[in-house]
């Protein structure tokens, strides 16, 4: 942990504003827009995003609130941003402890140690600590959710189910797609032979905690906009963008079938109209090129989430191509590790992690899927990569022992 913290802090301090993805003076990317939002929140008391100083329901408030807190304490002229980056370094180092205890639970201490080494040497972790985006925070929330999930199912204590409700609500304030995550408990409860009464009681606990913690957001939206908004009003944009295959236009003939759409503005918008466009694209695509769209919404989404590294700026001489190659190798190892794990016992112990991977992969299938969204889940895949590395090391040792025996 100390090694990771020192290295991460050194990178953040030495590279500084190199990590900006956009222009702070002319906000043109998510990171600098979040900084602008945090400043408006501090100075005007309004949550705004791409709306000047007018209120918005385009984003969830979790990340801007935390960022605003750092700007309030350490200053809006740069000190707050530096302090926030250092905070992310602490989260990155602290996550190694959670990685170890989860990997030790599902495998053993040796594989857990390998998982920590892989994570400590994983380039996107250091990139994530430097950029002003929510992925580092969300990743540690996911790790905490997995820990709470495992402990709650095994102990049947109500306190842990309350914590799951709290963590799910916290996750929703950053990424609302996490809201249905407790549904994986149904499978775990079935495997652990919970009674219907226990299932109902714990479901109500999680639901009530979640509702109480999300209610301030719902009340704010009702007062500000005059109608109920569950999460945001930007859901149409990621759904629409998710229908675009390799940044190309829909199949030939689409604009003849839907003359109301314009190629120049087809993939613009973020409201219900954008969602309607996405549905029309899917209808036409699955009708005229069903195999292509089936592959895109299965294999294509998986590749988009995991095979490209969440590493958009070179650090310490590691170029983007090399980072993507390393990413592909690690994901390939994780797939191999999953196959290898089928031959071992204690599948029940691995189920919480496997269900978490499945959930946070499947939830992005209808939407745009790229490395930023897959990054928080990669930490769990690295545990299976560690299993594959451990098996490879054991095979190499066995071969050496056999050769030594043969020579004698």
mmCIF file of C-alpha atoms in Angstrom:
data_model
loop_
_atom_site.group_PDB
_atom_site.id
_atom_site.type_symbol
_atom_site.label_atom_id
_atom_site.label_comp_id
_atom_site.label_asym_id
_atom_site.label_seq_id
_atom_site.Cartn_x
_atom_site.Cartn_y
_atom_site.Cartn_z
ATOM 1 C CA UNK A 1 0.000 0.000 0.000
ATOM 2 C CA UNK A 2 2.820 2.412 0.830
ATOM 3 C CA UNK A 3 4.481 1.747 -2.536
ATOM 4 C CA UNK A 4 1.249 2.496 -4.410
ATOM 5 C CA UNK A 5 0.539 5.621 -2.368
ATOM 6 C CA UNK A 6 4.045 7.047 -2.856
ATOM 7 C CA UNK A 7 4.084 6.257 -6.576
ATOM 8 C CA UNK A 8 0.574 7.579 -7.139
ATOM 9 C CA UNK A 9 1.258 10.814 -5.227
ATOM 10 C CA UNK A 10 4.530 11.279 -7.110
ATOM 11 C CA UNK A 11 2.785 10.896 -10.465
ATOM 12 C CA UNK A 12 -0.060 13.226 -9.528
ATOM 13 C CA UNK A 13 2.244 15.954 -8.214
ATOM 14 C CA UNK A 14 4.785 15.696 -11.033
ATOM 15 C CA UNK A 15 2.248 15.662 -13.866
ATOM 16 C CA UNK A 16 -0.255 18.063 -12.280
ATOM 17 C CA UNK A 17 -2.630 19.668 -14.766
ATOM 18 C CA UNK A 18 -1.313 17.425 -17.537
ATOM 19 C CA UNK A 19 -4.180 15.194 -16.432
ATOM 20 C CA UNK A 20 -6.790 17.689 -17.602
ATOM 21 C CA UNK A 21 -8.744 16.170 -20.483
ATOM 22 C CA UNK A 22 -10.289 19.515 -21.380
ATOM 23 C CA UNK A 23 -9.583 23.226 -21.121
ATOM 24 C CA UNK A 24 -10.381 24.664 -17.656
ATOM 25 C CA UNK A 25 -10.902 28.114 -19.172
ATOM 26 C CA UNK A 26 -13.291 26.814 -21.828
ATOM 27 C CA UNK A 27 -14.882 23.682 -20.335
ATOM 28 C CA UNK A 28 -15.068 21.182 -23.167
ATOM 29 C CA UNK A 29 -14.752 17.822 -21.425
ATOM 30 C CA UNK A 30 -16.350 16.067 -18.482
ATOM 31 C CA UNK A 31 -13.499 16.698 -16.042
ATOM 32 C CA UNK A 32 -13.309 20.463 -16.471
ATOM 33 C CA UNK A 33 -17.101 20.658 -16.640
ATOM 34 C CA UNK A 34 -17.262 18.951 -13.240
ATOM 35 C CA UNK A 35 -14.835 21.532 -11.842
ATOM 36 C CA UNK A 36 -17.000 24.312 -13.248
ATOM 37 C CA UNK A 37 -20.096 22.662 -11.748
ATOM 38 C CA UNK A 38 -18.414 22.421 -8.338
ATOM 39 C CA UNK A 39 -17.465 26.108 -8.430
ATOM 40 C CA UNK A 40 -21.010 27.163 -9.373
ATOM 41 C CA UNK A 41 -22.336 24.949 -6.588
ATOM 42 C CA UNK A 42 -20.069 26.732 -4.104
ATOM 43 C CA UNK A 43 -20.582 30.278 -5.354
ATOM 44 C CA UNK A 44 -24.222 30.188 -6.480
ATOM 45 C CA UNK A 45 -25.644 27.271 -4.509
ATOM 46 C CA UNK A 46 -26.930 25.724 -7.754
ATOM 47 C CA UNK A 47 -26.192 22.366 -9.347
ATOM 48 C CA UNK A 48 -25.561 23.328 -12.979
ATOM 49 C CA UNK A 49 -23.958 21.423 -15.842
ATOM 50 C CA UNK A 50 -23.807 22.831 -19.364
ATOM 51 C CA UNK A 51 -26.601 25.214 -18.346
ATOM 52 C CA UNK A 52 -24.679 28.307 -17.244
ATOM 53 C CA UNK A 53 -25.856 28.963 -13.694
ATOM 54 C CA UNK A 54 -29.302 27.461 -14.270
ATOM 55 C CA UNK A 55 -30.225 24.265 -12.378
ATOM 56 C CA UNK A 56 -29.752 20.965 -14.187
ATOM 57 C CA UNK A 57 -30.961 17.395 -13.920
ATOM 58 C CA UNK A 58 -28.390 16.179 -16.445
ATOM 59 C CA UNK A 59 -26.015 14.667 -13.862
ATOM 60 C CA UNK A 60 -26.214 13.098 -10.431
ATOM 61 C CA UNK A 61 -24.914 15.327 -7.611
ATOM 62 C CA UNK A 62 -22.522 12.950 -5.810
ATOM 63 C CA UNK A 63 -19.285 13.755 -7.588
ATOM 64 C CA UNK A 64 -19.793 17.561 -7.834
ATOM 65 C CA UNK A 65 -20.647 17.694 -4.115
ATOM 66 C CA UNK A 66 -17.440 15.926 -3.074
ATOM 67 C CA UNK A 67 -15.349 17.988 -5.477
ATOM 68 C CA UNK A 68 -17.012 21.187 -4.195
ATOM 69 C CA UNK A 69 -16.043 20.187 -0.657
ATOM 70 C CA UNK A 70 -12.363 19.996 -1.621
ATOM 71 C CA UNK A 71 -12.566 23.322 -3.445
ATOM 72 C CA UNK A 72 -14.213 24.911 -0.407
ATOM 73 C CA UNK A 73 -11.469 23.730 1.956
ATOM 74 C CA UNK A 74 -8.366 23.979 -0.249
ATOM 75 C CA UNK A 75 -9.320 26.782 -2.638
ATOM 76 C CA UNK A 76 -10.781 27.191 -6.101
ATOM 77 C CA UNK A 77 -7.572 28.370 -7.767
ATOM 78 C CA UNK A 78 -5.914 24.960 -8.045
ATOM 79 C CA UNK A 79 -5.353 23.839 -4.475
ATOM 80 C CA UNK A 80 -8.711 22.091 -4.315
ATOM 81 C CA UNK A 81 -8.023 20.120 -7.498
ATOM 82 C CA UNK A 82 -4.589 19.035 -6.237
ATOM 83 C CA UNK A 83 -6.085 17.994 -2.885
ATOM 84 C CA UNK A 84 -8.768 15.992 -4.665
ATOM 85 C CA UNK A 85 -6.168 14.179 -6.744
ATOM 86 C CA UNK A 86 -4.249 13.312 -3.569
ATOM 87 C CA UNK A 87 -7.503 12.045 -2.050
ATOM 88 C CA UNK A 88 -7.892 9.741 -5.054
ATOM 89 C CA UNK A 89 -4.350 8.497 -4.459
ATOM 90 C CA UNK A 90 -5.355 7.546 -0.903
ATOM 91 C CA UNK A 91 -8.408 5.703 -2.249
ATOM 92 C CA UNK A 92 -6.256 3.866 -4.769
ATOM 93 C CA UNK A 93 -3.826 2.719 -2.079
ATOM 94 C CA UNK A 94 -6.613 1.835 0.345
ATOM 95 C CA UNK A 95 -8.392 -0.257 -2.265
ATOM 96 C CA UNK A 96 -5.518 -2.767 -2.128
ATOM 97 C CA UNK A 97 -6.691 -3.844 1.318
ATOM 98 C CA UNK A 98 -10.207 -4.514 0.008
ATOM 99 C CA UNK A 99 -8.784 -6.316 -3.021
ATOM 100 C CA UNK A 100 -6.753 -8.564 -0.755
ATOM 101 C CA UNK A 101 -9.594 -9.539 1.583
ATOM 102 C CA UNK A 102 -12.016 -10.207 -1.302
ATOM 103 C CA UNK A 103 -9.504 -12.243 -3.309
ATOM 104 C CA UNK A 104 -8.460 -14.151 -0.183
ATOM 105 C CA UNK A 105 -12.105 -14.995 0.504
ATOM 106 C CA UNK A 106 -12.840 -16.305 -2.982
ATOM 107 C CA UNK A 107 -9.441 -17.965 -3.540
ATOM 108 C CA UNK A 108 -6.562 -17.883 -1.012
ATOM 109 C CA UNK A 109 -3.895 -15.568 0.404
ATOM 110 C CA UNK A 110 -1.350 -16.400 -2.304
ATOM 111 C CA UNK A 111 -3.699 -15.450 -5.132
ATOM 112 C CA UNK A 112 -4.844 -12.391 -3.165
ATOM 113 C CA UNK A 113 -1.222 -11.253 -2.947
ATOM 114 C CA UNK A 114 -0.798 -11.695 -6.713
ATOM 115 C CA UNK A 115 -4.025 -9.724 -7.293
ATOM 116 C CA UNK A 116 -2.614 -6.864 -5.217
ATOM 117 C CA UNK A 117 0.624 -6.912 -7.218
ATOM 118 C CA UNK A 118 -1.304 -6.782 -10.507
ATOM 119 C CA UNK A 119 -3.380 -3.897 -9.216
ATOM 120 C CA UNK A 120 -0.309 -2.060 -7.910
ATOM 121 C CA UNK A 121 1.293 -2.302 -11.367
ATOM 122 C CA UNK A 122 -1.900 -1.585 -13.333
ATOM 123 C CA UNK A 123 -1.307 1.665 -15.338
ATOM 124 C CA UNK A 124 -4.956 2.854 -15.518
ATOM 125 C CA UNK A 125 -5.057 3.105 -11.704
ATOM 126 C CA UNK A 126 -2.466 5.874 -11.816
ATOM 127 C CA UNK A 127 -4.246 7.618 -14.677
ATOM 128 C CA UNK A 128 -7.532 7.423 -12.756
ATOM 129 C CA UNK A 129 -5.936 9.013 -9.686
ATOM 130 C CA UNK A 130 -4.923 12.047 -11.732
ATOM 131 C CA UNK A 131 -8.080 12.773 -13.735
ATOM 132 C CA UNK A 132 -11.043 14.585 -12.202
ATOM 133 C CA UNK A 133 -13.684 11.941 -12.844
ATOM 134 C CA UNK A 134 -15.768 9.734 -10.581
ATOM 135 C CA UNK A 135 -14.315 6.327 -11.482
ATOM 136 C CA UNK A 136 -11.806 6.082 -8.593
ATOM 137 C CA UNK A 137 -14.484 6.815 -5.994
ATOM 138 C CA UNK A 138 -17.017 4.551 -7.653
ATOM 139 C CA UNK A 139 -14.530 1.686 -7.813
ATOM 140 C CA UNK A 140 -13.950 1.708 -4.056
ATOM 141 C CA UNK A 141 -17.716 1.885 -3.475
ATOM 142 C CA UNK A 142 -18.082 -1.243 -5.640
ATOM 143 C CA UNK A 143 -15.383 -3.016 -3.604
ATOM 144 C CA UNK A 144 -17.126 -2.031 -0.372
ATOM 145 C CA UNK A 145 -20.423 -3.303 -1.779
ATOM 146 C CA UNK A 146 -18.863 -6.678 -2.550
ATOM 147 C CA UNK A 147 -17.444 -6.897 0.986
ATOM 148 C CA UNK A 148 -20.802 -5.955 2.501
ATOM 149 C CA UNK A 149 -22.582 -8.417 0.220
ATOM 150 C CA UNK A 150 -20.392 -11.323 1.270
ATOM 151 C CA UNK A 151 -20.599 -10.499 4.983
ATOM 152 C CA UNK A 152 -24.357 -9.864 4.950
ATOM 153 C CA UNK A 153 -25.212 -13.138 3.225
ATOM 154 C CA UNK A 154 -22.981 -15.158 5.541
ATOM 155 C CA UNK A 155 -23.944 -13.445 8.815
ATOM 156 C CA UNK A 156 -27.660 -12.703 8.188
ATOM 157 C CA UNK A 157 -27.237 -9.605 10.363
ATOM 158 C CA UNK A 158 -29.545 -6.684 9.597
ATOM 159 C CA UNK A 159 -26.750 -4.132 10.068
ATOM 160 C CA UNK A 160 -24.954 -5.397 6.995
ATOM 161 C CA UNK A 161 -28.096 -5.202 4.885
ATOM 162 C CA UNK A 162 -28.594 -1.617 6.022
ATOM 163 C CA UNK A 163 -25.010 -0.955 4.906
ATOM 164 C CA UNK A 164 -25.804 -2.463 1.487
ATOM 165 C CA UNK A 165 -28.709 -0.018 1.224
ATOM 166 C CA UNK A 166 -26.430 2.876 2.196
ATOM 167 C CA UNK A 167 -23.693 1.895 -0.256
ATOM 168 C CA UNK A 168 -26.191 1.329 -3.068
ATOM 169 C CA UNK A 169 -27.621 4.812 -2.501
ATOM 170 C CA UNK A 170 -24.119 6.301 -2.399
ATOM 171 C CA UNK A 171 -23.277 4.500 -5.646
ATOM 172 C CA UNK A 172 -26.501 5.805 -7.229
ATOM 173 C CA UNK A 173 -25.493 9.381 -6.424
ATOM 174 C CA UNK A 174 -22.511 8.795 -8.725
ATOM 175 C CA UNK A 175 -23.864 6.277 -11.225
ATOM 176 C CA UNK A 176 -27.597 5.493 -10.991
ATOM 177 C CA UNK A 177 -27.166 2.245 -12.933
ATOM 178 C CA UNK A 178 -25.888 0.750 -9.651
ATOM 179 C CA UNK A 179 -29.371 1.006 -8.131
ATOM 180 C CA UNK A 180 -30.464 -2.511 -9.071
ATOM 181 C CA UNK A 181 -27.278 -4.130 -7.814
ATOM 182 C CA UNK A 182 -28.942 -5.601 -4.663
ATOM 183 C CA UNK A 183 -30.981 -7.802 -7.033
ATOM 184 C CA UNK A 184 -27.971 -10.152 -7.149
ATOM 185 C CA UNK A 185 -28.873 -11.028 -3.558
ATOM 186 C CA UNK A 186 -31.796 -13.088 -4.839
ATOM 187 C CA UNK A 187 -29.400 -15.629 -6.311
ATOM 188 C CA UNK A 188 -27.181 -15.620 -3.233
ATOM 189 C CA UNK A 189 -30.177 -16.018 -0.926
ATOM 190 C CA UNK A 190 -31.404 -18.953 -2.973
ATOM 191 C CA UNK A 191 -27.987 -20.627 -2.807
ATOM 192 C CA UNK A 192 -27.782 -20.055 0.960
ATOM 193 C CA UNK A 193 -31.349 -21.331 1.474
ATOM 194 C CA UNK A 194 -32.798 -18.162 2.994
ATOM 195 C CA UNK A 195 -36.460 -18.316 3.941
ATOM 196 C CA UNK A 196 -39.029 -16.127 2.151
ATOM 197 C CA UNK A 197 -39.528 -14.226 5.394
ATOM 198 C CA UNK A 198 -35.806 -13.423 5.631
ATOM 199 C CA UNK A 199 -35.697 -12.360 1.973
ATOM 200 C CA UNK A 200 -38.661 -10.023 2.424
ATOM 201 C CA UNK A 201 -37.301 -8.499 5.633
ATOM 202 C CA UNK A 202 -33.860 -7.765 4.219
ATOM 203 C CA UNK A 203 -35.296 -6.492 0.925
ATOM 204 C CA UNK A 204 -37.464 -4.002 2.821
ATOM 205 C CA UNK A 205 -34.459 -2.850 4.862
ATOM 206 C CA UNK A 206 -32.362 -2.186 1.766
ATOM 207 C CA UNK A 207 -35.264 -0.526 -0.039
ATOM 208 C CA UNK A 208 -36.203 1.770 2.845
ATOM 209 C CA UNK A 209 -32.607 2.924 3.398
ATOM 210 C CA UNK A 210 -32.204 3.555 -0.318
ATOM 211 C CA UNK A 211 -35.447 5.574 -0.517
ATOM 212 C CA UNK A 212 -34.591 7.684 2.528
ATOM 213 C CA UNK A 213 -31.126 8.526 1.190
ATOM 214 C CA UNK A 214 -32.325 9.291 -2.367
ATOM 215 C CA UNK A 215 -35.315 11.354 -1.238
ATOM 216 C CA UNK A 216 -33.364 14.660 -0.951
ATOM 217 C CA UNK A 217 -32.515 14.377 -4.649
ATOM 218 C CA UNK A 218 -36.130 13.629 -5.579
ATOM 219 C CA UNK A 219 -37.426 16.497 -3.441
ATOM 220 C CA UNK A 220 -34.899 18.900 -4.966
ATOM 221 C CA UNK A 221 -36.006 17.930 -8.475
ATOM 222 C CA UNK A 222 -39.694 18.276 -7.604
ATOM 223 C CA UNK A 223 -39.135 21.765 -6.173
ATOM 224 C CA UNK A 224 -36.783 22.878 -8.969
ATOM 225 C CA UNK A 225 -38.431 21.363 -12.041
ATOM 226 C CA UNK A 226 -41.995 20.730 -10.894
ATOM 227 C CA UNK A 227 -42.049 17.018 -11.694
ATOM 228 C CA UNK A 228 -40.556 13.770 -10.423
ATOM 229 C CA UNK A 229 -37.135 12.810 -11.817
ATOM 230 C CA UNK A 230 -35.894 9.427 -10.653
ATOM 231 C CA UNK A 231 -32.239 10.025 -11.493
ATOM 232 C CA UNK A 232 -31.427 12.324 -14.409
ATOM 233 C CA UNK A 233 -32.973 13.435 -17.679
ATOM 234 C CA UNK A 234 -29.933 12.477 -19.711
ATOM 235 C CA UNK A 235 -30.615 8.741 -20.067
ATOM 236 C CA UNK A 236 -31.504 9.079 -23.738
ATOM 237 C CA UNK A 237 -27.973 10.147 -24.705
ATOM 238 C CA UNK A 238 -25.983 7.062 -23.562
ATOM 239 C CA UNK A 239 -28.736 4.797 -24.915
ATOM 240 C CA UNK A 240 -28.663 6.507 -28.324
ATOM 241 C CA UNK A 241 -24.851 6.527 -28.470
ATOM 242 C CA UNK A 242 -24.851 2.862 -27.536
ATOM 243 C CA UNK A 243 -26.568 2.021 -30.841
ATOM 244 C CA UNK A 244 -23.679 3.480 -32.875
ATOM 245 C CA UNK A 245 -21.387 0.703 -34.090
ATOM 246 C CA UNK A 246 -17.765 1.880 -34.368
ATOM 247 C CA UNK A 247 -18.927 5.497 -34.763
ATOM 248 C CA UNK A 248 -20.678 4.637 -38.049
ATOM 249 C CA UNK A 249 -24.132 5.518 -39.297
ATOM 250 C CA UNK A 250 -26.994 2.965 -39.215
ATOM 251 C CA UNK A 251 -27.320 0.437 -42.089
ATOM 252 C CA UNK A 252 -28.078 1.624 -45.609
ATOM 253 C CA UNK A 253 -31.674 2.613 -46.097
ATOM 254 C CA UNK A 254 -32.240 3.851 -42.541
ATOM 255 C CA UNK A 255 -32.734 7.476 -43.533
ATOM 256 C CA UNK A 256 -35.138 6.438 -46.286
ATOM 257 C CA UNK A 257 -37.185 4.490 -43.753
ATOM 258 C CA UNK A 258 -36.981 7.337 -41.217
ATOM 259 C CA UNK A 259 -36.830 10.589 -43.229
ATOM 260 C CA UNK A 260 -37.448 12.661 -40.075
ATOM 261 C CA UNK A 261 -33.835 12.098 -39.012
ATOM 262 C CA UNK A 262 -30.758 13.949 -40.250
ATOM 263 C CA UNK A 263 -27.311 12.274 -40.456
ATOM 264 C CA UNK A 264 -25.671 15.380 -38.986
ATOM 265 C CA UNK A 265 -27.852 15.444 -35.876
ATOM 266 C CA UNK A 266 -28.844 11.785 -35.527
ATOM 267 C CA UNK A 267 -26.644 11.074 -32.505
ATOM 268 C CA UNK A 268 -27.314 14.362 -30.731
ATOM 269 C CA UNK A 269 -29.712 14.939 -27.838
ATOM 270 C CA UNK A 270 -30.214 13.542 -24.367
ATOM 271 C CA UNK A 271 -33.949 13.464 -23.689
ATOM 272 C CA UNK A 272 -36.880 11.219 -24.604
ATOM 273 C CA UNK A 273 -36.454 12.143 -28.268
ATOM 274 C CA UNK A 274 -32.919 10.728 -28.174
ATOM 275 C CA UNK A 275 -34.211 7.490 -26.678
ATOM 276 C CA UNK A 276 -36.852 7.300 -29.427
ATOM 277 C CA UNK A 277 -34.142 7.672 -32.075
ATOM 278 C CA UNK A 278 -32.166 4.875 -30.443
ATOM 279 C CA UNK A 279 -35.185 2.560 -30.506
ATOM 280 C CA UNK A 280 -35.755 3.289 -34.216
ATOM 281 C CA UNK A 281 -32.090 2.523 -34.976
ATOM 282 C CA UNK A 282 -32.335 -0.777 -33.101
ATOM 283 C CA UNK A 283 -35.552 -1.751 -34.888
ATOM 284 C CA UNK A 284 -34.006 -1.106 -38.284
ATOM 285 C CA UNK A 285 -30.622 -2.602 -37.387
ATOM 286 C CA UNK A 286 -31.936 -5.873 -35.950
ATOM 287 C CA UNK A 287 -34.313 -6.191 -38.915
ATOM 288 C CA UNK A 288 -31.750 -5.631 -41.696
ATOM 289 C CA UNK A 289 -28.458 -6.674 -40.084
ATOM 290 C CA UNK A 290 -29.429 -8.884 -37.122
ATOM 291 C CA UNK A 291 -26.099 -10.728 -36.810
ATOM 292 C CA UNK A 292 -24.075 -7.504 -36.767
ATOM 293 C CA UNK A 293 -26.261 -5.944 -34.078
ATOM 294 C CA UNK A 294 -26.356 -9.159 -32.056
ATOM 295 C CA UNK A 295 -22.550 -9.272 -32.036
ATOM 296 C CA UNK A 296 -22.393 -5.573 -31.158
ATOM 297 C CA UNK A 297 -24.733 -5.971 -28.179
ATOM 298 C CA UNK A 298 -22.839 -8.982 -26.826
ATOM 299 C CA UNK A 299 -19.191 -9.341 -27.792
ATOM 300 C CA UNK A 300 -18.845 -5.722 -28.923
ATOM 301 C CA UNK A 301 -19.996 -4.292 -25.599
ATOM 302 C CA UNK A 302 -17.703 -6.618 -23.630
ATOM 303 C CA UNK A 303 -14.711 -5.612 -25.747
ATOM 304 C CA UNK A 304 -15.609 -1.925 -25.416
ATOM 305 C CA UNK A 305 -15.804 -2.146 -21.636
ATOM 306 C CA UNK A 306 -12.737 -4.225 -20.902
ATOM 307 C CA UNK A 307 -10.273 -4.720 -23.754
ATOM 308 C CA UNK A 308 -9.407 -1.046 -24.131
ATOM 309 C CA UNK A 309 -7.531 0.430 -21.182
ATOM 310 C CA UNK A 310 -8.914 3.358 -19.201
ATOM 311 C CA UNK A 311 -5.644 5.106 -19.962
ATOM 312 C CA UNK A 312 -6.011 8.127 -22.194
ATOM 313 C CA UNK A 313 -2.737 9.977 -21.526
ATOM 314 C CA UNK A 314 0.774 8.439 -21.518
ATOM 315 C CA UNK A 315 2.509 8.396 -18.119
ATOM 316 C CA UNK A 316 6.196 7.696 -17.437
ATOM 317 C CA UNK A 317 6.843 6.776 -21.062
ATOM 318 C CA UNK A 318 4.144 4.098 -21.331
ATOM 319 C CA UNK A 319 2.354 4.878 -24.607
ATOM 320 C CA UNK A 320 -1.329 4.208 -25.222
ATOM 321 C CA UNK A 321 -0.794 1.237 -27.540
ATOM 322 C CA UNK A 322 1.371 -0.571 -24.967
ATOM 323 C CA UNK A 323 -1.228 0.125 -22.263
ATOM 324 C CA UNK A 324 -3.977 -1.354 -24.437
ATOM 325 C CA UNK A 325 -1.845 -4.447 -25.146
ATOM 326 C CA UNK A 326 -1.264 -4.923 -21.399
ATOM 327 C CA UNK A 327 -4.996 -4.497 -20.837
ATOM 328 C CA UNK A 328 -5.872 -7.123 -23.441
ATOM 329 C CA UNK A 329 -3.374 -9.578 -21.916
ATOM 330 C CA UNK A 330 -4.785 -9.069 -18.419
ATOM 331 C CA UNK A 331 -8.382 -9.520 -19.587
ATOM 332 C CA UNK A 332 -7.330 -12.591 -21.542
ATOM 333 C CA UNK A 333 -5.777 -13.960 -18.347
ATOM 334 C CA UNK A 334 -8.951 -13.165 -16.406
ATOM 335 C CA UNK A 335 -11.055 -15.129 -18.899
ATOM 336 C CA UNK A 336 -8.589 -18.010 -18.614
ATOM 337 C CA UNK A 337 -8.796 -17.711 -14.825
ATOM 338 C CA UNK A 338 -12.583 -17.963 -14.935
ATOM 339 C CA UNK A 339 -12.313 -21.143 -16.999
ATOM 340 C CA UNK A 340 -9.709 -22.573 -14.607
ATOM 341 C CA UNK A 341 -11.838 -21.708 -11.575
ATOM 342 C CA UNK A 342 -14.594 -24.029 -12.806
ATOM 343 C CA UNK A 343 -12.392 -27.005 -11.990
ATOM 344 C CA UNK A 344 -11.931 -26.004 -8.357
ATOM 345 C CA UNK A 345 -14.221 -26.234 -5.354
ATOM 346 C CA UNK A 346 -15.847 -23.409 -3.376
ATOM 347 C CA UNK A 347 -17.811 -22.010 -6.306
ATOM 348 C CA UNK A 348 -20.217 -20.577 -3.768
ATOM 349 C CA UNK A 349 -17.497 -18.294 -2.418
ATOM 350 C CA UNK A 350 -16.772 -16.904 -5.883
ATOM 351 C CA UNK A 351 -20.424 -16.245 -6.693
ATOM 352 C CA UNK A 352 -20.678 -12.708 -5.169
ATOM 353 C CA UNK A 353 -17.728 -11.470 -7.247
ATOM 354 C CA UNK A 354 -18.917 -13.243 -10.383
ATOM 355 C CA UNK A 355 -22.428 -11.814 -10.019
ATOM 356 C CA UNK A 356 -20.986 -8.327 -9.514
ATOM 357 C CA UNK A 357 -18.998 -8.652 -12.743
ATOM 358 C CA UNK A 358 -22.066 -9.924 -14.600
ATOM 359 C CA UNK A 359 -24.260 -7.131 -13.230
ATOM 360 C CA UNK A 360 -21.913 -4.242 -14.039
ATOM 361 C CA UNK A 361 -21.269 -5.722 -17.479
ATOM 362 C CA UNK A 362 -24.893 -6.425 -18.342
ATOM 363 C CA UNK A 363 -26.167 -3.073 -17.095
ATOM 364 C CA UNK A 364 -24.134 -1.295 -19.804
ATOM 365 C CA UNK A 365 -25.298 -3.481 -22.694
ATOM 366 C CA UNK A 366 -28.154 -1.099 -23.685
ATOM 367 C CA UNK A 367 -25.891 1.943 -23.389
ATOM 368 C CA UNK A 368 -22.580 3.236 -24.662
ATOM 369 C CA UNK A 369 -19.849 0.920 -23.361
ATOM 370 C CA UNK A 370 -16.235 2.038 -23.186
ATOM 371 C CA UNK A 371 -13.208 1.719 -20.930
ATOM 372 C CA UNK A 372 -14.210 4.442 -18.454
ATOM 373 C CA UNK A 373 -17.379 2.561 -17.567
ATOM 374 C CA UNK A 374 -15.656 -0.813 -17.423
ATOM 375 C CA UNK A 375 -12.764 0.369 -15.234
ATOM 376 C CA UNK A 376 -14.475 -0.022 -11.807
ATOM 377 C CA UNK A 377 -15.185 -3.696 -12.606
ATOM 378 C CA UNK A 378 -11.732 -4.526 -13.971
ATOM 379 C CA UNK A 379 -10.412 -4.720 -10.408
ATOM 380 C CA UNK A 380 -12.586 -7.823 -9.915
ATOM 381 C CA UNK A 381 -11.455 -9.332 -13.209
ATOM 382 C CA UNK A 382 -7.843 -8.910 -12.074
ATOM 383 C CA UNK A 383 -8.578 -11.370 -9.266
ATOM 384 C CA UNK A 384 -9.222 -14.019 -11.908
ATOM 385 C CA UNK A 385 -6.092 -12.864 -13.748
ATOM 386 C CA UNK A 386 -4.228 -13.518 -10.496
ATOM 387 C CA UNK A 387 -5.660 -17.042 -10.395
ATOM 388 C CA UNK A 388 -4.412 -17.672 -13.934
ATOM 389 C CA UNK A 389 -0.951 -16.304 -13.051
ATOM 390 C CA UNK A 390 -0.839 -18.523 -9.965
ATOM 391 C CA UNK A 391 -1.725 -21.623 -12.008
ATOM 392 C CA UNK A 392 0.911 -20.752 -14.620
ATOM 393 C CA UNK A 393 3.565 -20.342 -11.918
ATOM 394 C CA UNK A 394 2.598 -23.689 -10.374
ATOM 395 C CA UNK A 395 2.817 -25.440 -13.763
ATOM 396 C CA UNK A 396 6.265 -23.958 -14.414
ATOM 397 C CA UNK A 397 7.462 -25.144 -10.993
ATOM 398 C CA UNK A 398 6.081 -28.651 -11.599
ATOM 399 C CA UNK A 399 7.833 -28.880 -14.957
ATOM 400 C CA UNK A 400 11.134 -27.806 -13.383
ATOM 401 C CA UNK A 401 10.746 -30.374 -10.620
ATOM 402 C CA UNK A 402 10.036 -33.106 -13.185
ATOM 403 C CA UNK A 403 13.132 -32.146 -15.176
ATOM 404 C CA UNK A 404 15.258 -32.192 -12.012
ATOM 405 C CA UNK A 405 13.924 -35.638 -11.111
ATOM 406 C CA UNK A 406 14.555 -36.869 -14.658
ATOM 407 C CA UNK A 407 18.157 -35.630 -14.661
ATOM 408 C CA UNK A 408 18.868 -37.420 -11.373
#
